Amino acid sequence: MNYHLLVYGVYLPVTVLLTVWVARTLFTNGRTFLVDIFHGNEQLADSVNKLLLMGFYLINIGYATLTLRSTDEISSYQASVETLSIKIGTIILILGAMHFFNLYVFYKLRHRAQEYARAYQFVVDKKA
């Protein structure tokens, strides 16, 4: 039996499903932050959210396909499970890192938008 095909047959669907699940979660829950960052401009927030989603898919699925190849000898079910655990574990760590990176970017953008709004309000209050 060719255990490489077994590993590939499990690795790709699991990786794609994990990526889609994380991306959809970020897309759905990140919208609120983007609307706030863009001061209620929902159309702009939705556009940026879709662009972020596409970039997330491209990076993660691209990396998953790059790491598909396995040069290790896989001669048993045990070796298949071990290879899969390394590959899928790596993808999960990368998805987690991308998630925290996105949160950090949202935080920085929101913080900058709030500072801008406070400065603008100060100028408006001073003129009044």
mmCIF file of N, CA and C in Angstrom:
data_model
loop_
_atom_site.group_PDB
_atom_site.id
_atom_site.type_symbol
_atom_site.label_atom_id
_atom_site.label_comp_id
_atom_site.label_asym_id
_atom_site.label_seq_id
_atom_site.Cartn_x
_atom_site.Cartn_y
_atom_site.Cartn_z
ATOM 1 N N MET A 1 0.847 -1.197 0.000
ATOM 2 C CA MET A 1 0.000 0.000 0.000
ATOM 3 C C MET A 1 0.875 1.237 0.000
ATOM 4 N N ASN A 2 0.427 2.253 -0.720
ATOM 5 C CA ASN A 2 1.162 3.517 -0.772
ATOM 6 C C ASN A 2 0.632 4.427 0.342
ATOM 7 N N TYR A 3 1.388 4.499 1.424
ATOM 8 C CA TYR A 3 0.962 5.284 2.580
ATOM 9 C C TYR A 3 1.038 6.788 2.323
ATOM 10 N N HIS A 4 1.853 7.188 1.358
ATOM 11 C CA HIS A 4 1.926 8.613 1.020
ATOM 12 C C HIS A 4 0.565 9.116 0.528
ATOM 13 N N LEU A 5 -0.091 8.307 -0.294
ATOM 14 C CA LEU A 5 -1.411 8.711 -0.794
ATOM 15 C C LEU A 5 -2.418 8.814 0.342
ATOM 16 N N LEU A 6 -2.314 7.939 1.326
ATOM 17 C CA LEU A 6 -3.187 8.012 2.494
ATOM 18 C C LEU A 6 -2.960 9.318 3.253
ATOM 19 N N VAL A 7 -1.697 9.666 3.473
ATOM 20 C CA VAL A 7 -1.368 10.906 4.167
ATOM 21 C C VAL A 7 -1.886 12.114 3.385
ATOM 22 N N TYR A 8 -1.642 12.129 2.090
ATOM 23 C CA TYR A 8 -2.115 13.246 1.269
ATOM 24 C C TYR A 8 -3.633 13.329 1.272
ATOM 25 N N GLY A 9 -4.291 12.168 1.192
ATOM 26 C CA GLY A 9 -5.746 12.127 1.142
ATOM 27 C C GLY A 9 -6.410 12.608 2.428
ATOM 28 N N VAL A 10 -5.722 12.480 3.537
ATOM 29 C CA VAL A 10 -6.254 12.990 4.801
ATOM 30 C C VAL A 10 -5.807 14.429 5.030
ATOM 31 N N TYR A 11 -4.539 14.707 4.743
ATOM 32 C CA TYR A 11 -3.945 16.016 5.034
ATOM 33 C C TYR A 11 -4.645 17.162 4.302
ATOM 34 N N LEU A 12 -4.835 17.031 3.011
ATOM 35 C CA LEU A 12 -5.429 18.140 2.238
ATOM 36 C C LEU A 12 -6.844 18.487 2.679
ATOM 37 N N PRO A 13 -7.761 17.527 2.782
ATOM 38 C CA PRO A 13 -9.112 17.908 3.225
ATOM 39 C C PRO A 13 -9.141 18.495 4.641
ATOM 40 N N VAL A 14 -8.380 17.905 5.556
ATOM 41 C CA VAL A 14 -8.368 18.421 6.925
ATOM 42 C C VAL A 14 -7.825 19.840 6.946
ATOM 43 N N THR A 15 -6.757 20.075 6.218
ATOM 44 C CA THR A 15 -6.146 21.398 6.179
ATOM 45 C C THR A 15 -7.088 22.429 5.568
ATOM 46 N N VAL A 16 -7.714 22.085 4.475
ATOM 47 C CA VAL A 16 -8.633 23.017 3.817
ATOM 48 C C VAL A 16 -9.839 23.293 4.721
ATOM 49 N N LEU A 17 -10.383 22.273 5.353
ATOM 50 C CA LEU A 17 -11.527 22.475 6.246
ATOM 51 C C LEU A 17 -11.150 23.343 7.446
ATOM 52 N N LEU A 18 -9.994 23.094 8.042
ATOM 53 C CA LEU A 18 -9.539 23.937 9.161
ATOM 54 C C LEU A 18 -9.356 25.383 8.726
ATOM 55 N N THR A 19 -8.753 25.565 7.564
ATOM 56 C CA THR A 19 -8.518 26.911 7.051
ATOM 57 C C THR A 19 -9.837 27.633 6.794
ATOM 58 N N VAL A 20 -10.773 26.959 6.174
ATOM 59 C CA VAL A 20 -12.077 27.570 5.882
ATOM 60 C C VAL A 20 -12.800 27.900 7.187
ATOM 61 N N TRP A 21 -12.761 27.004 8.157
ATOM 62 C CA TRP A 21 -13.435 27.241 9.436
ATOM 63 C C TRP A 21 -12.851 28.458 10.154
ATOM 64 N N VAL A 22 -11.535 28.537 10.246
ATOM 65 C CA VAL A 22 -10.907 29.685 10.915
ATOM 66 C C VAL A 22 -11.177 30.969 10.131
ATOM 67 N N ALA A 23 -11.060 30.905 8.823
ATOM 68 C CA ALA A 23 -11.277 32.092 7.992
ATOM 69 C C ALA A 23 -12.710 32.611 8.129
ATOM 70 N N ARG A 24 -13.683 31.718 8.097
ATOM 71 C CA ARG A 24 -15.078 32.150 8.226
ATOM 72 C C ARG A 24 -15.340 32.762 9.604
ATOM 73 N N THR A 25 -14.721 32.187 10.630
ATOM 74 C CA THR A 25 -14.878 32.728 11.976
ATOM 75 C C THR A 25 -14.294 34.131 12.054
ATOM 76 N N LEU A 26 -13.099 34.304 11.506
ATOM 77 C CA LEU A 26 -12.471 35.625 11.491
ATOM 78 C C LEU A 26 -13.297 36.606 10.665
ATOM 79 N N PHE A 27 -13.802 36.152 9.530
ATOM 80 C CA PHE A 27 -14.586 37.005 8.642
ATOM 81 C C PHE A 27 -15.853 37.490 9.346
ATOM 82 N N THR A 28 -16.554 36.577 9.994
ATOM 83 C CA THR A 28 -17.810 36.921 10.652
ATOM 84 C C THR A 28 -17.587 37.838 11.844
ATOM 85 N N ASN A 29 -16.652 37.489 12.705
ATOM 86 C CA ASN A 29 -16.450 38.241 13.938
ATOM 87 C C ASN A 29 -15.557 39.465 13.756
ATOM 88 N N GLY A 30 -14.752 39.484 12.725
ATOM 89 C CA GLY A 30 -13.883 40.625 12.479
ATOM 90 C C GLY A 30 -14.612 41.821 11.897
ATOM 91 N N ARG A 31 -15.772 41.590 11.315
ATOM 92 C CA ARG A 31 -16.541 42.672 10.694
ATOM 93 C C ARG A 31 -16.857 43.776 11.693
ATOM 94 N N THR A 32 -17.227 43.406 12.895
ATOM 95 C CA THR A 32 -17.571 44.390 13.921
ATOM 96 C C THR A 32 -16.406 45.340 14.175
ATOM 97 N N PHE A 33 -15.210 44.787 14.287
ATOM 98 C CA PHE A 33 -14.029 45.615 14.514
ATOM 99 C C PHE A 33 -13.757 46.526 13.325
ATOM 100 N N LEU A 34 -13.919 45.996 12.124
ATOM 101 C CA LEU A 34 -13.648 46.806 10.935
ATOM 102 C C LEU A 34 -14.656 47.939 10.792
ATOM 103 N N VAL A 35 -15.921 47.676 11.097
ATOM 104 C CA VAL A 35 -16.929 48.747 11.038
ATOM 105 C C VAL A 35 -16.553 49.847 12.021
ATOM 106 N N ASP A 36 -16.091 49.467 13.201
ATOM 107 C CA ASP A 36 -15.669 50.452 14.197
ATOM 108 C C ASP A 36 -14.429 51.207 13.728
ATOM 109 N N ILE A 37 -13.484 50.500 13.168
ATOM 110 C CA ILE A 37 -12.248 51.132 12.679
ATOM 111 C C ILE A 37 -12.553 52.158 11.596
ATOM 112 N N PHE A 38 -13.493 51.811 10.710
ATOM 113 C CA PHE A 38 -13.834 52.698 9.598
ATOM 114 C C PHE A 38 -15.025 53.601 9.919
ATOM 115 N N HIS A 39 -15.239 53.861 11.204
ATOM 116 C CA HIS A 39 -16.227 54.833 11.690
ATOM 117 C C HIS A 39 -17.618 54.601 11.102
ATOM 118 N N GLY A 40 -18.055 53.350 11.109
ATOM 119 C CA GLY A 40 -19.399 53.027 10.671
ATOM 120 C C GLY A 40 -19.573 52.854 9.175
ATOM 121 N N ASN A 41 -18.515 53.006 8.403
ATOM 122 C CA ASN A 41 -18.605 52.819 6.955
ATOM 123 C C ASN A 41 -18.640 51.318 6.667
ATOM 124 N N GLU A 42 -19.846 50.763 6.631
ATOM 125 C CA GLU A 42 -20.010 49.319 6.489
ATOM 126 C C GLU A 42 -19.544 48.808 5.130
ATOM 127 N N GLN A 43 -19.747 49.595 4.098
ATOM 128 C CA GLN A 43 -19.337 49.154 2.767
ATOM 129 C C GLN A 43 -17.813 48.999 2.702
ATOM 130 N N LEU A 44 -17.082 49.958 3.239
ATOM 131 C CA LEU A 44 -15.627 49.867 3.257
ATOM 132 C C LEU A 44 -15.172 48.723 4.157
ATOM 133 N N ALA A 45 -15.799 48.578 5.313
ATOM 134 C CA ALA A 45 -15.445 47.494 6.237
ATOM 135 C C ALA A 45 -15.661 46.128 5.587
ATOM 136 N N ASP A 46 -16.772 45.967 4.877
ATOM 137 C CA ASP A 46 -17.047 44.695 4.219
ATOM 138 C C ASP A 46 -16.046 44.418 3.101
ATOM 139 N N SER A 47 -15.670 45.442 2.361
ATOM 140 C CA SER A 47 -14.681 45.267 1.295
ATOM 141 C C SER A 47 -13.331 44.843 1.857
ATOM 142 N N VAL A 48 -12.892 45.528 2.900
ATOM 143 C CA VAL A 48 -11.614 45.181 3.527
ATOM 144 C C VAL A 48 -11.692 43.785 4.126
ATOM 145 N N ASN A 49 -12.810 43.445 4.725
ATOM 146 C CA ASN A 49 -12.987 42.123 5.314
ATOM 147 C C ASN A 49 -12.875 41.025 4.259
ATOM 148 N N LYS A 50 -13.464 41.254 3.093
ATOM 149 C CA LYS A 50 -13.377 40.270 2.005
ATOM 150 C C LYS A 50 -11.944 40.150 1.484
ATOM 151 N N LEU A 51 -11.240 41.270 1.411
ATOM 152 C CA LEU A 51 -9.843 41.219 0.973
ATOM 153 C C LEU A 51 -8.975 40.471 1.987
ATOM 154 N N LEU A 52 -9.221 40.701 3.267
ATOM 155 C CA LEU A 52 -8.493 39.967 4.309
ATOM 156 C C LEU A 52 -8.787 38.472 4.232
ATOM 157 N N LEU A 53 -10.037 38.127 3.975
ATOM 158 C CA LEU A 53 -10.426 36.732 3.849
ATOM 159 C C LEU A 53 -9.690 36.062 2.689
ATOM 160 N N MET A 54 -9.652 36.741 1.566
ATOM 161 C CA MET A 54 -8.979 36.182 0.394
ATOM 162 C C MET A 54 -7.486 35.997 0.661
ATOM 163 N N GLY A 55 -6.854 36.983 1.279
ATOM 164 C CA GLY A 55 -5.439 36.865 1.612
ATOM 165 C C GLY A 55 -5.191 35.720 2.582
ATOM 166 N N PHE A 56 -6.072 35.555 3.552
ATOM 167 C CA PHE A 56 -5.949 34.469 4.520
ATOM 168 C C PHE A 56 -6.011 33.117 3.817
ATOM 169 N N TYR A 57 -6.982 32.959 2.897
ATOM 170 C CA TYR A 57 -7.081 31.718 2.131
ATOM 171 C C TYR A 57 -5.820 31.474 1.307
ATOM 172 N N LEU A 58 -5.377 32.482 0.602
ATOM 173 C CA LEU A 58 -4.220 32.307 -0.273
ATOM 174 C C LEU A 58 -2.969 31.917 0.509
ATOM 175 N N ILE A 59 -2.730 32.583 1.615
ATOM 176 C CA ILE A 59 -1.536 32.285 2.401
ATOM 177 C C ILE A 59 -1.606 30.879 2.996
ATOM 178 N N ASN A 60 -2.693 30.552 3.631
ATOM 179 C CA ASN A 60 -2.774 29.276 4.338
ATOM 180 C C ASN A 60 -2.904 28.069 3.415
ATOM 181 N N ILE A 61 -3.750 28.159 2.413
ATOM 182 C CA ILE A 61 -3.879 27.025 1.496
ATOM 183 C C ILE A 61 -2.629 26.905 0.632
ATOM 184 N N GLY A 62 -2.023 28.035 0.284
ATOM 185 C CA GLY A 62 -0.760 27.994 -0.447
ATOM 186 C C GLY A 62 0.332 27.318 0.357
ATOM 187 N N TYR A 63 0.433 27.663 1.632
ATOM 188 C CA TYR A 63 1.440 27.024 2.480
ATOM 189 C C TYR A 63 1.150 25.532 2.636
ATOM 190 N N ALA A 64 -0.117 25.197 2.794
ATOM 191 C CA ALA A 64 -0.485 23.788 2.959
ATOM 192 C C ALA A 64 -0.098 22.968 1.733
ATOM 193 N N THR A 65 -0.291 23.520 0.554
ATOM 194 C CA THR A 65 0.079 22.771 -0.641
ATOM 195 C C THR A 65 1.600 22.709 -0.822
ATOM 196 N N LEU A 66 2.296 23.752 -0.382
ATOM 197 C CA LEU A 66 3.760 23.713 -0.443
ATOM 198 C C LEU A 66 4.343 22.638 0.473
ATOM 199 N N THR A 67 3.704 22.428 1.611
ATOM 200 C CA THR A 67 4.218 21.451 2.570
ATOM 201 C C THR A 67 3.589 20.076 2.388
ATOM 202 N N LEU A 68 2.873 19.868 1.316
ATOM 203 C CA LEU A 68 2.228 18.582 1.066
ATOM 204 C C LEU A 68 3.258 17.469 0.893
ATOM 205 N N ARG A 69 4.292 17.733 0.179
ATOM 206 C CA ARG A 69 5.293 16.713 -0.128
ATOM 207 C C ARG A 69 5.956 16.197 1.144
ATOM 208 N N SER A 70 6.107 14.907 1.204
ATOM 209 C CA SER A 70 6.756 14.288 2.350
ATOM 210 C C SER A 70 7.917 13.438 1.850
ATOM 211 N N THR A 71 9.096 13.729 2.341
ATOM 212 C CA THR A 71 10.275 12.964 1.933
ATOM 213 C C THR A 71 10.582 11.841 2.914
ATOM 214 N N ASP A 72 9.878 11.832 4.054
ATOM 215 C CA ASP A 72 10.065 10.755 5.023
ATOM 216 C C ASP A 72 9.517 9.450 4.458
ATOM 217 N N GLU A 73 10.134 8.365 4.875
ATOM 218 C CA GLU A 73 9.594 7.085 4.459
ATOM 219 C C GLU A 73 8.383 6.772 5.329
ATOM 220 N N ILE A 74 7.273 6.501 4.679
ATOM 221 C CA ILE A 74 6.036 6.179 5.391
ATOM 222 C C ILE A 74 5.699 4.741 5.016
ATOM 223 N N SER A 75 5.982 3.829 5.939
ATOM 224 C CA SER A 75 5.842 2.410 5.610
ATOM 225 C C SER A 75 4.809 1.686 6.481
ATOM 226 N N SER A 76 4.057 2.460 7.283
ATOM 227 C CA SER A 76 3.047 1.824 8.126
ATOM 228 C C SER A 76 1.972 2.851 8.485
ATOM 229 N N TYR A 77 0.898 2.346 9.089
ATOM 230 C CA TYR A 77 -0.145 3.256 9.548
ATOM 231 C C TYR A 77 0.372 4.166 10.663
ATOM 232 N N GLN A 78 1.233 3.622 11.497
ATOM 233 C CA GLN A 78 1.807 4.424 12.578
ATOM 234 C C GLN A 78 2.612 5.591 12.009
ATOM 235 N N ALA A 79 3.438 5.322 11.014
ATOM 236 C CA ALA A 79 4.218 6.390 10.391
ATOM 237 C C ALA A 79 3.294 7.390 9.700
ATOM 238 N N SER A 80 2.183 6.911 9.157
ATOM 239 C CA SER A 80 1.211 7.805 8.523
ATOM 240 C C SER A 80 0.610 8.767 9.544
ATOM 241 N N VAL A 81 0.222 8.230 10.690
ATOM 242 C CA VAL A 81 -0.373 9.066 11.732
ATOM 243 C C VAL A 81 0.654 10.060 12.261
ATOM 244 N N GLU A 82 1.888 9.622 12.435
ATOM 245 C CA GLU A 82 2.937 10.515 12.923
ATOM 246 C C GLU A 82 3.213 11.638 11.925
ATOM 247 N N THR A 83 3.282 11.310 10.660
ATOM 248 C CA THR A 83 3.502 12.324 9.627
ATOM 249 C C THR A 83 2.326 13.296 9.578
ATOM 250 N N LEU A 84 1.117 12.756 9.647
ATOM 251 C CA LEU A 84 -0.070 13.621 9.647
ATOM 252 C C LEU A 84 -0.093 14.541 10.853
ATOM 253 N N SER A 85 0.284 14.029 12.013
ATOM 254 C CA SER A 85 0.250 14.871 13.213
ATOM 255 C C SER A 85 1.232 16.025 13.096
ATOM 256 N N ILE A 86 2.378 15.784 12.513
ATOM 257 C CA ILE A 86 3.354 16.864 12.322
ATOM 258 C C ILE A 86 2.818 17.886 11.325
ATOM 259 N N LYS A 87 2.303 17.409 10.206
ATOM 260 C CA LYS A 87 1.818 18.313 9.167
ATOM 261 C C LYS A 87 0.594 19.116 9.635
ATOM 262 N N ILE A 88 -0.392 18.437 10.202
ATOM 263 C CA ILE A 88 -1.610 19.118 10.634
ATOM 264 C C ILE A 88 -1.320 20.004 11.841
ATOM 265 N N GLY A 89 -0.464 19.543 12.741
ATOM 266 C CA GLY A 89 -0.077 20.378 13.883
ATOM 267 C C GLY A 89 0.594 21.660 13.441
ATOM 268 N N THR A 90 1.438 21.578 12.437
ATOM 269 C CA THR A 90 2.095 22.774 11.897
ATOM 270 C C THR A 90 1.069 23.734 11.322
ATOM 271 N N ILE A 91 0.119 23.206 10.573
ATOM 272 C CA ILE A 91 -0.926 24.054 9.984
ATOM 273 C C ILE A 91 -1.753 24.709 11.091
ATOM 274 N N ILE A 92 -2.090 23.969 12.126
ATOM 275 C CA ILE A 92 -2.883 24.538 13.226
ATOM 276 C C ILE A 92 -2.102 25.660 13.908
ATOM 277 N N LEU A 93 -0.815 25.458 14.125
ATOM 278 C CA LEU A 93 0.005 26.518 14.724
ATOM 279 C C LEU A 93 0.058 27.754 13.827
ATOM 280 N N ILE A 94 0.172 27.551 12.535
ATOM 281 C CA ILE A 94 0.208 28.685 11.598
ATOM 282 C C ILE A 94 -1.138 29.402 11.590
ATOM 283 N N LEU A 95 -2.234 28.651 11.597
ATOM 284 C CA LEU A 95 -3.559 29.284 11.653
ATOM 285 C C LEU A 95 -3.719 30.082 12.943
ATOM 286 N N GLY A 96 -3.243 29.536 14.052
ATOM 287 C CA GLY A 96 -3.298 30.269 15.317
ATOM 288 C C GLY A 96 -2.470 31.539 15.270
ATOM 289 N N ALA A 97 -1.282 31.452 14.680
ATOM 290 C CA ALA A 97 -0.431 32.635 14.553
ATOM 291 C C ALA A 97 -1.089 33.685 13.660
ATOM 292 N N MET A 98 -1.687 33.247 12.564
ATOM 293 C CA MET A 98 -2.386 34.183 11.675
ATOM 294 C C MET A 98 -3.572 34.821 12.402
ATOM 295 N N HIS A 99 -4.266 34.051 13.213
ATOM 296 C CA HIS A 99 -5.391 34.578 13.978
ATOM 297 C C HIS A 99 -4.920 35.679 14.927
ATOM 298 N N PHE A 100 -3.863 35.414 15.684
ATOM 299 C CA PHE A 100 -3.372 36.421 16.614
ATOM 300 C C PHE A 100 -2.776 37.618 15.883
ATOM 301 N N PHE A 101 -2.175 37.395 14.730
ATOM 302 C CA PHE A 101 -1.681 38.509 13.922
ATOM 303 C C PHE A 101 -2.844 39.390 13.476
ATOM 304 N N ASN A 102 -3.931 38.769 13.020
ATOM 305 C CA ASN A 102 -5.117 39.535 12.616
ATOM 306 C C ASN A 102 -5.684 40.318 13.794
ATOM 307 N N LEU A 103 -5.761 39.692 14.958
ATOM 308 C CA LEU A 103 -6.248 40.396 16.146
ATOM 309 C C LEU A 103 -5.365 41.593 16.477
ATOM 310 N N TYR A 104 -4.067 41.412 16.368
ATOM 311 C CA TYR A 104 -3.132 42.503 16.644
ATOM 312 C C TYR A 104 -3.329 43.653 15.654
ATOM 313 N N VAL A 105 -3.477 43.309 14.385
ATOM 314 C CA VAL A 105 -3.702 44.346 13.367
ATOM 315 C C VAL A 105 -5.011 45.075 13.642
ATOM 316 N N PHE A 106 -6.076 44.340 13.959
ATOM 317 C CA PHE A 106 -7.354 44.979 14.285
ATOM 318 C C PHE A 106 -7.202 45.895 15.495
ATOM 319 N N TYR A 107 -6.500 45.418 16.505
ATOM 320 C CA TYR A 107 -6.287 46.234 17.703
ATOM 321 C C TYR A 107 -5.556 47.529 17.363
ATOM 322 N N LYS A 108 -4.476 47.419 16.601
ATOM 323 C CA LYS A 108 -3.700 48.614 16.250
ATOM 324 C C LYS A 108 -4.527 49.574 15.394
ATOM 325 N N LEU A 109 -5.266 49.057 14.440
ATOM 326 C CA LEU A 109 -6.106 49.909 13.595
ATOM 327 C C LEU A 109 -7.202 50.586 14.414
ATOM 328 N N ARG A 110 -7.823 49.826 15.302
ATOM 329 C CA ARG A 110 -8.887 50.401 16.135
ATOM 330 C C ARG A 110 -8.325 51.457 17.072
ATOM 331 N N HIS A 111 -7.173 51.181 17.663
ATOM 332 C CA HIS A 111 -6.537 52.139 18.564
ATOM 333 C C HIS A 111 -6.198 53.433 17.817
ATOM 334 N N ARG A 112 -5.673 53.298 16.613
ATOM 335 C CA ARG A 112 -5.335 54.477 15.803
ATOM 336 C C ARG A 112 -6.591 55.255 15.433
ATOM 337 N N ALA A 113 -7.656 54.539 15.088
ATOM 338 C CA ALA A 113 -8.911 55.207 14.731
ATOM 339 C C ALA A 113 -9.498 55.944 15.930
ATOM 340 N N GLN A 114 -9.401 55.356 17.111
ATOM 341 C CA GLN A 114 -9.911 56.016 18.312
ATOM 342 C C GLN A 114 -9.092 57.256 18.650
ATOM 343 N N GLU A 115 -7.782 57.182 18.480
ATOM 344 C CA GLU A 115 -6.939 58.357 18.718
ATOM 345 C C GLU A 115 -7.291 59.476 17.744
ATOM 346 N N TYR A 116 -7.493 59.116 16.499
ATOM 347 C CA TYR A 116 -7.875 60.102 15.490
ATOM 348 C C TYR A 116 -9.218 60.729 15.845
ATOM 349 N N ALA A 117 -10.171 59.913 16.275
ATOM 350 C CA ALA A 117 -11.497 60.429 16.637
ATOM 351 C C ALA A 117 -11.407 61.356 17.843
ATOM 352 N N ARG A 118 -10.581 61.011 18.830
ATOM 353 C CA ARG A 118 -10.411 61.879 20.006
ATOM 354 C C ARG A 118 -9.779 63.203 19.609
ATOM 355 N N ALA A 119 -8.774 63.158 18.746
ATOM 356 C CA ALA A 119 -8.115 64.388 18.308
ATOM 357 C C ALA A 119 -9.088 65.255 17.513
ATOM 358 N N TYR A 120 -9.876 64.629 16.653
ATOM 359 C CA TYR A 120 -10.857 65.359 15.860
ATOM 360 C C TYR A 120 -11.914 65.978 16.765
ATOM 361 N N GLN A 121 -12.377 65.228 17.757
ATOM 362 C CA GLN A 121 -13.388 65.742 18.690
ATOM 363 C C GLN A 121 -12.839 66.910 19.490
ATOM 364 N N PHE A 122 -11.556 66.837 19.867
ATOM 365 C CA PHE A 122 -10.923 67.924 20.603
ATOM 366 C C PHE A 122 -10.914 69.204 19.770
ATOM 367 N N VAL A 123 -10.607 69.072 18.485
ATOM 368 C CA VAL A 123 -10.582 70.235 17.606
ATOM 369 C C VAL A 123 -11.990 70.805 17.448
ATOM 370 N N VAL A 124 -12.986 69.931 17.287
ATOM 371 C CA VAL A 124 -14.379 70.368 17.140
ATOM 372 C C VAL A 124 -14.843 71.069 18.413
ATOM 373 N N ASP A 125 -14.530 70.496 19.575
ATOM 374 C CA ASP A 125 -14.923 71.099 20.854
ATOM 375 C C ASP A 125 -14.258 72.450 21.047
ATOM 376 N N LYS A 126 -13.034 72.567 20.596
ATOM 377 C CA LYS A 126 -12.298 73.831 20.769
ATOM 378 C C LYS A 126 -12.901 74.947 19.922
ATOM 379 N N LYS A 127 -13.398 74.587 18.720
ATOM 380 C CA LYS A 127 -13.991 75.572 17.832
ATOM 381 C C LYS A 127 -15.357 76.024 18.335
ATOM 382 N N ALA A 128 -16.051 75.167 19.036
ATOM 383 C CA ALA A 128 -17.421 75.460 19.476
ATOM 384 C C ALA A 128 -17.475 76.397 20.648
#
